[in-house]
PDB file of C-alpha atoms in Angstrom:
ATOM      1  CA  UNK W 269     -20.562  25.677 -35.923  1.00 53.00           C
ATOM      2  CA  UNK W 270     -19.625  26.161 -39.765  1.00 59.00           C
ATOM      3  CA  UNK W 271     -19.861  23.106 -42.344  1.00 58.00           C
ATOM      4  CA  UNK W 272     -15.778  22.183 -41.660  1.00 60.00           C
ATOM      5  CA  UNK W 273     -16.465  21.620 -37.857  1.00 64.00           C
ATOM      6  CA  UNK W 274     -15.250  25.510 -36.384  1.00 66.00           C
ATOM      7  CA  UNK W 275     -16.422  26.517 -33.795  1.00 62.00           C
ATOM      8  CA  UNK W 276     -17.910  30.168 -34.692  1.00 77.00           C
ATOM      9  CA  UNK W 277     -19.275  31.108 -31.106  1.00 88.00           C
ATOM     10  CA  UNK W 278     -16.774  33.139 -28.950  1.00 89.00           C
ATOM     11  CA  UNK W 279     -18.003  31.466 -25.730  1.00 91.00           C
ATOM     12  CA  UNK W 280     -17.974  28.382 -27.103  1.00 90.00           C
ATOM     13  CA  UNK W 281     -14.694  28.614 -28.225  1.00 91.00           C
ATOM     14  CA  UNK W 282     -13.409  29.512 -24.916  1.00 92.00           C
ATOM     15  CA  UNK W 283     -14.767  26.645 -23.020  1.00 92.00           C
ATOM     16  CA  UNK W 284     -13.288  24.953 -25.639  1.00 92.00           C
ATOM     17  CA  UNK W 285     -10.318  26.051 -24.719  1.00 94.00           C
ATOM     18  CA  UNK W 286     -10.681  25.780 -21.057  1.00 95.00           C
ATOM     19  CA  UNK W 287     -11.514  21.929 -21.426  1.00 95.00           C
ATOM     20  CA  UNK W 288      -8.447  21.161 -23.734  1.00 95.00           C
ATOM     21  CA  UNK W 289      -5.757  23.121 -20.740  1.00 95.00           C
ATOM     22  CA  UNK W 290      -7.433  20.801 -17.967  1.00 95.00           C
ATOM     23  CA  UNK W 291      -7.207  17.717 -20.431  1.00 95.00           C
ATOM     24  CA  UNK W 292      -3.479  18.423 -21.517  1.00 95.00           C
ATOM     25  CA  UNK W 293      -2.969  19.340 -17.582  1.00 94.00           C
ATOM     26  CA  UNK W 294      -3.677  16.458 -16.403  1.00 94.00           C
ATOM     27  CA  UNK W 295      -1.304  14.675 -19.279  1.00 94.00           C
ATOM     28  CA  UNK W 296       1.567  16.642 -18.249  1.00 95.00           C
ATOM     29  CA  UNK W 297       1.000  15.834 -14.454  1.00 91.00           C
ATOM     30  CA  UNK W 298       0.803  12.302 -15.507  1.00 91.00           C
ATOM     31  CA  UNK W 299       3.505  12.060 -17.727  1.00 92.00           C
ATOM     32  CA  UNK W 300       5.659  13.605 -14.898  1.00 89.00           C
ATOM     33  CA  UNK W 301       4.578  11.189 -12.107  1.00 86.00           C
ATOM     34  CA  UNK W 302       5.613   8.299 -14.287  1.00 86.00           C
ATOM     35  CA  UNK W 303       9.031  10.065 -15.210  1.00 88.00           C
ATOM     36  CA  UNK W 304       9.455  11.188 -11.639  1.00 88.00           C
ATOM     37  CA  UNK W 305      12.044   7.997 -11.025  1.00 89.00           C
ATOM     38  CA  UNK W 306      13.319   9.207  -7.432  1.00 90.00           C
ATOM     39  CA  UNK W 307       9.518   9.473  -6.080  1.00 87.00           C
ATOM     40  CA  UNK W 308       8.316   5.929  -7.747  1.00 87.00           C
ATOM     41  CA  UNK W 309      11.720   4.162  -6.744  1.00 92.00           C
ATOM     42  CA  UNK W 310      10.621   5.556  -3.106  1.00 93.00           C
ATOM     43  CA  UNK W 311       7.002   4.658  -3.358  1.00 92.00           C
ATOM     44  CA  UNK W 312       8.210   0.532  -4.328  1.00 93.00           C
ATOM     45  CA  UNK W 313      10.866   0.780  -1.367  1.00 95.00           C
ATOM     46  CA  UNK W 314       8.259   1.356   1.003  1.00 95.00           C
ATOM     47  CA  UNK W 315       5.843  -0.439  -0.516  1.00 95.00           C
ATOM     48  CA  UNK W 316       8.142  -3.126   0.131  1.00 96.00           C
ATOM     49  CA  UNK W 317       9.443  -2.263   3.727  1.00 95.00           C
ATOM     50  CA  UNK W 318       5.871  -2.078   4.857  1.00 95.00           C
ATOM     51  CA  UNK W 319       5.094  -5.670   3.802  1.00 95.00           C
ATOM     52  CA  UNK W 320       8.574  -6.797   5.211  1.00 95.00           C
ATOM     53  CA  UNK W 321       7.485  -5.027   8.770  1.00 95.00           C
ATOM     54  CA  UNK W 322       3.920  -6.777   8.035  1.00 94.00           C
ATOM     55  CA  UNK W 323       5.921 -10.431   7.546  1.00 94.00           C
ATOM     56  CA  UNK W 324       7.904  -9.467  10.517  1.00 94.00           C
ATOM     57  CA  UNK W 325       5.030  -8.871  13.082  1.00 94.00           C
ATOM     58  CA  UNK W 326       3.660 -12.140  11.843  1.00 94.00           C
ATOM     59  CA  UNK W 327       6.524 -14.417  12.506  1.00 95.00           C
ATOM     60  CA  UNK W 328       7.100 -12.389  16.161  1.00 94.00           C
ATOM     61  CA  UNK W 329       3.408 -13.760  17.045  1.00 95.00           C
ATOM     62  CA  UNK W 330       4.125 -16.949  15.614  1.00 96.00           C
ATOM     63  CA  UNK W 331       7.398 -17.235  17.565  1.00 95.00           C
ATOM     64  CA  UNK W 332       5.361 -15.338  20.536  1.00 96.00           C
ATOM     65  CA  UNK W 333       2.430 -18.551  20.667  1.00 96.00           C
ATOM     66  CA  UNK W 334       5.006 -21.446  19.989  1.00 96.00           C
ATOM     67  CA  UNK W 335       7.269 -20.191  23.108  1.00 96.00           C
ATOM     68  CA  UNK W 336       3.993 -19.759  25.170  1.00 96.00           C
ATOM     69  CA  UNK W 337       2.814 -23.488  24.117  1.00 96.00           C
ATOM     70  CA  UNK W 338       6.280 -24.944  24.628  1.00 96.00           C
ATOM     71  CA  UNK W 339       5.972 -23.043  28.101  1.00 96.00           C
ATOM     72  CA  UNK W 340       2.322 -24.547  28.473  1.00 95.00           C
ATOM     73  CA  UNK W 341       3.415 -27.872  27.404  1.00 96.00           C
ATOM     74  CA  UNK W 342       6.398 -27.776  30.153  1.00 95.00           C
ATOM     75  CA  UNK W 343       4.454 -26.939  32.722  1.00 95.00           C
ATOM     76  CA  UNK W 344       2.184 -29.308  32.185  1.00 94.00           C
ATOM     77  CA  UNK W 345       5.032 -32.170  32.371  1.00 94.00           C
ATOM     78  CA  UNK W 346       6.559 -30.857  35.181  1.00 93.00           C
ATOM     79  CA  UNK W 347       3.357 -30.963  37.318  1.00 92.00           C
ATOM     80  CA  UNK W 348       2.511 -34.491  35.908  1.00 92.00           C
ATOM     81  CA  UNK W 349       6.088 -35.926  37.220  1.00 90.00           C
ATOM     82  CA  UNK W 350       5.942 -33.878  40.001  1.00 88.00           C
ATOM     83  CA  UNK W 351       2.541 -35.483  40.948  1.00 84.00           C
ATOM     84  CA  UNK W 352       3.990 -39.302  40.144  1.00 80.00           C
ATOM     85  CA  UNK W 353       6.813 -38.156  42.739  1.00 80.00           C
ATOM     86  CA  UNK W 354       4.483 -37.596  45.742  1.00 73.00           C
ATOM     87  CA  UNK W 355       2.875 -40.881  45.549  1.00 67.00           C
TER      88      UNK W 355
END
């Protein structure tokens, strides 16, 4: 290296190089990701449809048990006043 910071070594200089392309690479790939609109627009719709499919398998189960209880419950009652009737 010379007194104003060059880099005098021909090697050197090349990995130099090398390390500055994969550093401004991987700027450019993500300074397209974030201007790729379409793909991020797609990536929040799903995001979002997944989580509504996830709140919809929920309230099936909870719809699911309370229709099972209410059946439960029913039976239950009808058995009680069918047992008052036979005695």
């Amino acid at each position: 290296m010379t007194a104003d910071g060059h880099v005098n070594d021909p090697e050197a200089l090349r990995a130099e190089i090398v390390r500055t392309r994969a550093a401004l690479g991987e700027t450019v790939e993500a300074l397209a990701a974030k201007a790729d609109v379409k793909a991020r627009a797609k990536a929040a719709t799903d995001r979002t449809v997944h989580r509504a499919a996830a709140g919809l398998h929920e309230r099936r189960t909870q719809l699911v048990l309370a229709a099972g209880a209410t059946l439960l419950v029913g039976a239950v009652i009808a058995l009680i006043v069918r047992g008052a009737r036979h005695r």
